[in-house]
Amino acid sequence: MDFAEKIERIRQQAESDIRGAEGLPALESVRARYLGRKGEITEILKGLRLLPPGERPKAGKLANDCKVALTELLGARSGELAGNLEVKRLKDEEVDVTLPAGMKYPGKLHPITRVFDEVIRIFASMGFTAVDSPEIETDYYNFEALNFQADHPARDMQDTFYLSGGKLLRTHTSPAQIRIMEERDPPLAVIAPGKCYRCDADVSHSPMFHQVEGFLVDEKVTFADLKGVLTAFVHGIFSPDVKLRFRPSFFPFTEPSAEIDISCVSCGGAGCRLCGGAGWLEILGAGMIHPSVLESVKYDTGRFQGFAFGMGIERIAMLKYGIDDIRLFFDNDIRFIRQF
Ligand code: PHE
């Protein structure tokens, strides 16, 4: 094989290796194989001096031309591969600006929390202070001090969750009246929001539910004050055109007692499915604090009178937001919570 043929074969092989290199590192090893310190072309150039002097110029030119051509080809291929990399990077980073944005759901307040906050805000604006009161109670605070007779049906095992050691889960927030009045002297205007428990469960009863208790004690407090405060509250939480109806009722710890209905928030009083055709919805229990309750906290009943009221928060939330099943509040279905 003569020299020219040998160079030509190396060139062809090198050209195909360069074209076949699929990345910059692969291309670099091709370069080293042919043009590196011990590369094939380099070795040939080094070996030129062993040729007979007459052949050297021609062979030198052939070898050099080959080196120049391969160097050029390497440069071109390297540019090509770098370009491919750039194209690939751009493709990987491509953003389709026409796609809809991903939905981000910010945290939401539970509807019960929202109603609690609103009730507290409205009563705070009338000078009531919010307090905490225990959920685990004794018979004394939940019943006895509130003037429940020993055989009152609310003390029945059916309604009350009894715990060991004579304790029970409070069945209403009214024990807060006793606890606060034992601690403070009149005048006072307090609301006590919190959880209550009764052994009862259907579409409108949950074994755990929420109430807000409210009470005010001072000199010269009358039923008219109770009516004024509750009217302002109902107008604040629903709307100023909602009407109130005070219906005589009975609670052991108030005398006289009333249940308060509001004109139906759905039909405005005409009668519909929500109000069962009555046009009215019951939302509150209230009354003048019974003298024996004031006596149990050693208030001077000759000097002080008070009123008290209690409401179910689920009931108010259901009416405000048109919810027809109380269990939805506690199922923890994220689709329900997201609607508020
Ligand atoms: N505690 C009563 C209930 O749970 C409501 C109420 C509170 C009634 C205060 C009168 C006064 O039904």
Coordinates of C-alpha atoms and ligand atoms in Angstrom, one line a residue:
M1 CA 0.0 0.0 0.0
D2 CA 1.6 3.3 -1.0
F3 CA 1.6 6.3 1.2
A4 CA -1.2 8.2 -0.6
E5 CA -3.5 5.2 -0.3
K6 CA -2.7 4.9 3.4
I7 CA -3.5 8.6 4.1
E8 CA -6.7 8.3 2.1
R9 CA -7.9 5.3 4.1
I10 CA -7.1 7.0 7.4
R11 CA -9.0 10.1 6.2
Q12 CA -12.0 8.2 5.2
Q13 CA -12.1 6.3 8.5
A14 CA -11.6 9.5 10.4
E15 CA -14.3 11.3 8.5
S16 CA -16.8 8.6 9.2
D17 CA -15.8 8.5 12.9
I18 CA -16.3 12.3 13.2
R19 CA -19.7 12.2 11.6
G20 CA -20.6 9.3 13.8
A21 CA -19.6 10.9 17.1
E22 CA -22.8 11.6 19.0
G23 CA -21.6 14.0 21.6
L24 CA -18.8 16.3 22.5
P25 CA -16.9 13.8 24.6
A26 CA -17.1 11.2 21.9
L27 CA -15.9 13.7 19.3
E28 CA -12.9 14.6 21.5
S29 CA -11.8 11.0 21.6
V30 CA -12.0 10.8 17.9
R31 CA -9.8 13.9 17.7
A32 CA -7.3 12.3 20.0
R33 CA -7.3 9.1 18.0
Y34 CA -6.2 10.9 14.8
L35 CA -4.7 14.3 15.8
G36 CA -3.7 13.8 19.4
R37 CA -0.1 13.5 20.6
K38 CA 0.0 9.8 19.6
G39 CA -2.7 10.1 17.0
E40 CA -2.5 8.3 13.7
I41 CA -1.9 11.5 11.6
T42 CA 0.5 12.8 14.1
E43 CA 2.5 9.6 14.0
I44 CA 2.6 9.8 10.2
L45 CA 3.8 13.3 10.2
K46 CA 6.5 12.3 12.8
G47 CA 7.5 9.4 10.5
L48 CA 8.0 11.6 7.4
R49 CA 11.7 12.0 8.1
L50 CA 12.2 8.3 7.6
L51 CA 11.1 8.5 4.0
P52 CA 13.6 8.9 1.2
P53 CA 14.2 12.6 0.7
G54 CA 12.6 12.6 -2.7
E55 CA 9.3 11.5 -1.4
R56 CA 9.1 13.7 1.6
P57 CA 7.6 16.9 0.1
K58 CA 4.7 15.1 -1.6
A59 CA 4.0 12.8 1.4
G60 CA 4.3 15.8 3.7
K61 CA 1.7 17.8 1.7
L62 CA -0.7 14.8 1.6
A63 CA -0.5 14.3 5.4
N64 CA -0.8 18.0 6.1
D65 CA -3.8 18.4 3.8
C66 CA -5.4 15.5 5.6
K67 CA -4.7 17.1 9.0
V68 CA -6.2 20.4 7.9
A69 CA -9.3 18.8 6.4
L70 CA -9.9 16.7 9.6
T71 CA -9.4 19.7 11.8
E72 CA -12.0 21.6 9.8
L73 CA -14.4 18.7 9.9
L74 CA -13.9 18.4 13.7
G75 CA -14.6 22.1 14.1
A76 CA -17.8 21.8 12.1
R77 CA -19.0 18.7 13.9
S78 CA -18.3 20.2 17.2
G79 CA -20.3 23.3 16.3
E80 CA -23.1 21.0 15.2
L81 CA -23.1 19.0 18.5
A82 CA -23.0 22.1 20.6
G83 CA -25.9 23.5 18.6
N84 CA -27.8 20.3 19.2
L85 CA -27.3 20.6 22.9
E86 CA -28.6 24.1 22.8
V87 CA -31.6 23.0 20.8
K88 CA -32.2 20.2 23.3
R89 CA -32.0 22.5 26.3
L90 CA -34.4 24.9 24.7
K91 CA -36.8 22.1 24.0
D92 CA -36.5 20.8 27.5
E93 CA -37.2 24.2 29.0
E94 CA -40.1 24.9 26.6
V95 CA -43.1 26.5 28.3
D96 CA -46.5 26.3 26.6
V97 CA -47.9 29.7 27.6
T98 CA -51.3 28.7 26.2
L99 CA -51.8 26.0 28.9
P100 CA -54.2 26.9 31.8
A101 CA -52.4 27.9 35.0
G102 CA -52.2 25.2 37.7
M103 CA -54.9 25.7 40.4
K104 CA -53.5 26.8 43.7
Y105 CA -56.0 26.5 46.6
P106 CA -55.2 28.9 49.5
G107 CA -56.2 27.8 53.0
K108 CA -59.9 28.5 53.9
L109 CA -61.7 28.9 57.2
H110 CA -64.2 26.2 58.1
P111 CA -67.8 27.6 57.9
I112 CA -68.2 27.0 61.6
T113 CA -65.1 29.1 62.3
R114 CA -66.4 31.8 60.0
V115 CA -69.8 32.0 61.8
F116 CA -68.1 31.9 65.2
D117 CA -65.9 34.8 64.2
E118 CA -68.8 36.8 62.9
V119 CA -71.0 36.1 66.0
I120 CA -68.1 37.2 68.3
R121 CA -67.5 40.3 66.2
I122 CA -71.2 41.4 66.4
F123 CA -71.4 40.9 70.2
A124 CA -68.0 42.5 70.7
S125 CA -69.4 45.6 69.0
M126 CA -72.1 45.7 71.6
G127 CA -69.5 45.4 74.5
F128 CA -69.6 41.6 75.1
T129 CA -66.3 39.9 75.9
A130 CA -65.6 36.4 74.7
V131 CA -64.4 33.7 77.2
D132 CA -63.4 30.1 77.1
S133 CA -65.1 27.5 79.3
P134 CA -64.3 23.7 79.8
E135 CA -65.9 21.0 77.6
I136 CA -65.5 18.4 80.4
E137 CA -67.9 19.4 83.2
T138 CA -69.4 18.2 86.4
D139 CA -73.1 17.6 87.0
Y140 CA -73.0 20.7 89.2
Y141 CA -72.0 23.1 86.5
N142 CA -73.9 21.5 83.6
F143 CA -77.2 20.9 85.6
E144 CA -77.5 21.5 89.3
A145 CA -76.3 25.1 89.5
L146 CA -78.5 25.8 86.4
N147 CA -81.6 24.8 88.4
F148 CA -82.2 21.5 86.7
Q149 CA -84.4 19.3 88.9
A150 CA -82.9 16.0 89.9
D151 CA -85.3 14.1 87.6
H152 CA -85.0 16.4 84.6
P153 CA -85.0 14.4 81.3
A154 CA -81.8 16.2 80.1
R155 CA -79.9 14.4 82.8
D156 CA -80.9 11.1 81.3
M157 CA -78.1 8.8 80.0
Q158 CA -79.7 9.1 76.5
D159 CA -78.7 12.7 76.0
T160 CA -75.5 13.1 78.1
F161 CA -72.1 11.5 77.6
Y162 CA -71.0 10.6 81.0
L163 CA -67.3 10.1 81.8
S164 CA -65.7 8.3 84.7
G165 CA -65.1 10.1 88.0
G166 CA -68.5 11.9 88.0
K167 CA -67.5 14.0 84.9
L168 CA -69.5 14.5 81.8
L169 CA -69.2 16.3 78.4
R170 CA -71.2 19.5 78.6
T171 CA -74.5 19.3 76.8
H172 CA -74.7 23.1 76.3
T173 CA -72.5 26.2 76.9
S174 CA -74.7 27.4 79.8
P175 CA -72.2 26.1 82.5
A176 CA -70.1 29.0 81.4
Q177 CA -72.6 31.3 83.0
I178 CA -71.9 29.7 86.4
R179 CA -68.2 29.6 85.9
I180 CA -67.9 33.2 84.9
M181 CA -70.3 34.6 87.5
E182 CA -68.5 32.7 90.2
E183 CA -65.3 34.5 89.1
R184 CA -66.5 38.0 88.4
D185 CA -68.9 40.5 89.9
P186 CA -71.6 42.3 87.9
P187 CA -71.8 44.3 85.7
L188 CA -70.8 41.8 83.1
A189 CA -71.6 41.1 79.4
V190 CA -70.0 37.9 78.2
I191 CA -70.2 35.4 75.4
A192 CA -68.9 31.9 75.6
P193 CA -68.4 30.0 72.3
G194 CA -67.5 26.4 72.2
K195 CA -68.2 22.7 71.6
C196 CA -71.0 20.8 73.2
Y197 CA -71.9 17.1 73.1
R198 CA -75.2 15.1 73.1
C199 CA -75.9 11.5 72.3
D200 CA -77.9 12.3 69.2
A201 CA -77.2 12.0 65.4
D202 CA -79.3 12.7 62.3
V203 CA -79.4 15.3 59.4
S204 CA -79.8 18.1 61.9
H205 CA -78.1 16.7 65.0
S206 CA -74.4 15.9 65.5
P207 CA -73.0 14.3 68.7
M208 CA -70.5 17.2 68.8
F209 CA -71.8 20.6 67.9
H210 CA -71.1 24.2 68.6
Q211 CA -73.0 26.9 70.6
V212 CA -72.5 30.4 71.7
E213 CA -73.7 31.3 75.1
G214 CA -74.3 35.0 76.0
F215 CA -75.3 36.6 79.2
L216 CA -75.5 40.0 80.7
V217 CA -75.9 40.9 84.4
D218 CA -76.4 44.4 85.8
E219 CA -78.8 46.6 87.8
K220 CA -82.2 47.3 86.1
V221 CA -81.8 44.8 83.2
T222 CA -85.1 43.9 81.6
F223 CA -86.5 41.6 78.9
A224 CA -86.5 44.7 76.6
D225 CA -82.7 44.8 76.8
L226 CA -82.6 41.1 75.8
K227 CA -84.9 41.9 72.8
G228 CA -82.8 44.8 71.7
V229 CA -79.5 42.9 71.9
L230 CA -80.9 39.8 70.1
T231 CA -82.6 42.0 67.4
A232 CA -79.3 43.8 66.7
F233 CA -77.6 40.4 66.5
V234 CA -80.0 38.8 64.1
H235 CA -80.0 41.9 61.9
G236 CA -76.2 41.8 61.9
I237 CA -75.7 38.1 61.2
F238 CA -78.6 37.7 58.6
S239 CA -80.0 41.0 57.4
P240 CA -81.8 44.0 58.7
D241 CA -85.1 42.9 57.1
V242 CA -85.3 39.6 59.0
K243 CA -88.1 39.7 61.5
L244 CA -87.9 38.2 65.0
R245 CA -90.6 36.4 67.0
F246 CA -90.3 35.7 70.7
R247 CA -92.2 32.6 71.7
P248 CA -92.8 31.6 75.3
S249 CA -90.8 28.6 76.3
F250 CA -89.2 26.8 79.2
F251 CA -85.6 26.4 80.4
P252 CA -84.8 25.6 84.1
F253 CA -82.3 28.4 84.3
T254 CA -84.3 31.3 82.9
E255 CA -87.6 32.8 83.9
P256 CA -89.4 33.9 81.8
S257 CA -88.0 31.9 78.9
A258 CA -88.4 32.3 75.2
E259 CA -87.5 30.7 72.0
I260 CA -86.7 33.1 69.2
D261 CA -87.7 32.5 65.7
I262 CA -86.7 34.5 62.6
S263 CA -88.7 35.0 59.5
C264 CA -87.6 32.3 57.0
V265 CA -84.3 33.3 55.3
S266 CA -85.4 31.3 52.2
C267 CA -89.0 32.5 51.6
G268 CA -89.1 35.6 53.7
G269 CA -92.1 34.3 55.7
A270 CA -94.4 33.1 52.9
G271 CA -93.8 29.4 53.7
C272 CA -91.5 27.0 51.9
R273 CA -89.7 23.6 52.3
L274 CA -87.0 25.0 54.6
C275 CA -89.4 26.4 57.2
G276 CA -91.9 23.6 56.7
G277 CA -94.5 26.1 55.5
A278 CA -94.4 28.0 58.8
G279 CA -92.6 31.0 57.5
W280 CA -90.5 31.0 60.8
L281 CA -87.2 29.3 61.8
E282 CA -86.2 28.7 65.4
I283 CA -82.6 29.9 66.1
L284 CA -82.2 30.8 69.8
G285 CA -83.1 30.0 73.3
A286 CA -83.1 32.8 75.8
G287 CA -84.7 34.4 78.9
M288 CA -84.1 36.3 82.1
I289 CA -81.6 34.5 84.4
H290 CA -83.5 32.5 87.0
P291 CA -83.0 34.0 90.5
S292 CA -81.9 30.6 91.9
V293 CA -79.1 30.6 89.3
L294 CA -78.0 34.1 90.5
E295 CA -78.3 32.8 94.1
S296 CA -76.0 29.8 93.3
V297 CA -73.2 32.2 92.5
K298 CA -74.1 34.4 95.5
Y299 CA -75.2 37.5 93.5
D300 CA -77.5 39.9 95.3
T301 CA -80.8 39.1 93.6
G302 CA -82.4 42.1 95.1
R303 CA -80.0 44.3 93.2
F304 CA -79.0 42.4 90.0
Q305 CA -80.9 40.9 87.1
G306 CA -79.6 39.4 83.9
F307 CA -80.5 37.8 80.7
A308 CA -79.0 34.8 78.9
F309 CA -79.3 33.3 75.5
G310 CA -77.8 30.3 73.7
M311 CA -77.6 29.4 70.0
G312 CA -76.4 26.6 67.8
I313 CA -73.7 27.6 65.4
E314 CA -74.4 24.8 62.9
R315 CA -78.0 25.9 62.7
I316 CA -77.0 29.4 61.9
A317 CA -74.3 28.3 59.4
M318 CA -76.8 26.0 57.7
L319 CA -79.3 28.8 57.3
K320 CA -76.7 31.3 56.1
Y321 CA -75.1 29.1 53.5
G322 CA -78.1 26.9 52.5
I323 CA -76.6 23.6 53.9
D324 CA -79.2 20.9 54.4
D325 CA -77.2 18.2 56.3
I326 CA -75.2 18.9 59.5
R327 CA -72.9 16.0 58.9
L328 CA -71.3 17.9 55.9
F329 CA -69.5 20.1 58.5
F330 CA -67.6 17.2 60.0
D331 CA -67.0 14.9 57.0
N332 CA -63.8 16.7 56.1
D333 CA -64.6 16.6 52.4
I334 CA -62.3 19.2 50.9
R335 CA -64.8 19.9 48.1
F336 CA -67.3 21.1 50.7
I337 CA -64.8 23.4 52.5
R338 CA -63.6 24.9 49.3
Q339 CA -67.0 26.4 48.6
F340 CA -66.7 29.0 51.3
Ligands
PHE1 N1 -78.7 26.1 77.0 C1 -79.9 26.1 76.2 C2 -79.8 25.0 75.2 O1 -78.8 24.4 75.0 C3 -80.0 27.4 75.4 C4 -80.2 28.6 76.3 C5 -79.2 29.3 76.8 C6 -81.5 29.0 76.8 C7 -79.3 30.4 77.6 C8 -81.7 30.1 77.6 C9 -80.6 30.8 78.0 O2 -80.8 24.7 74.5

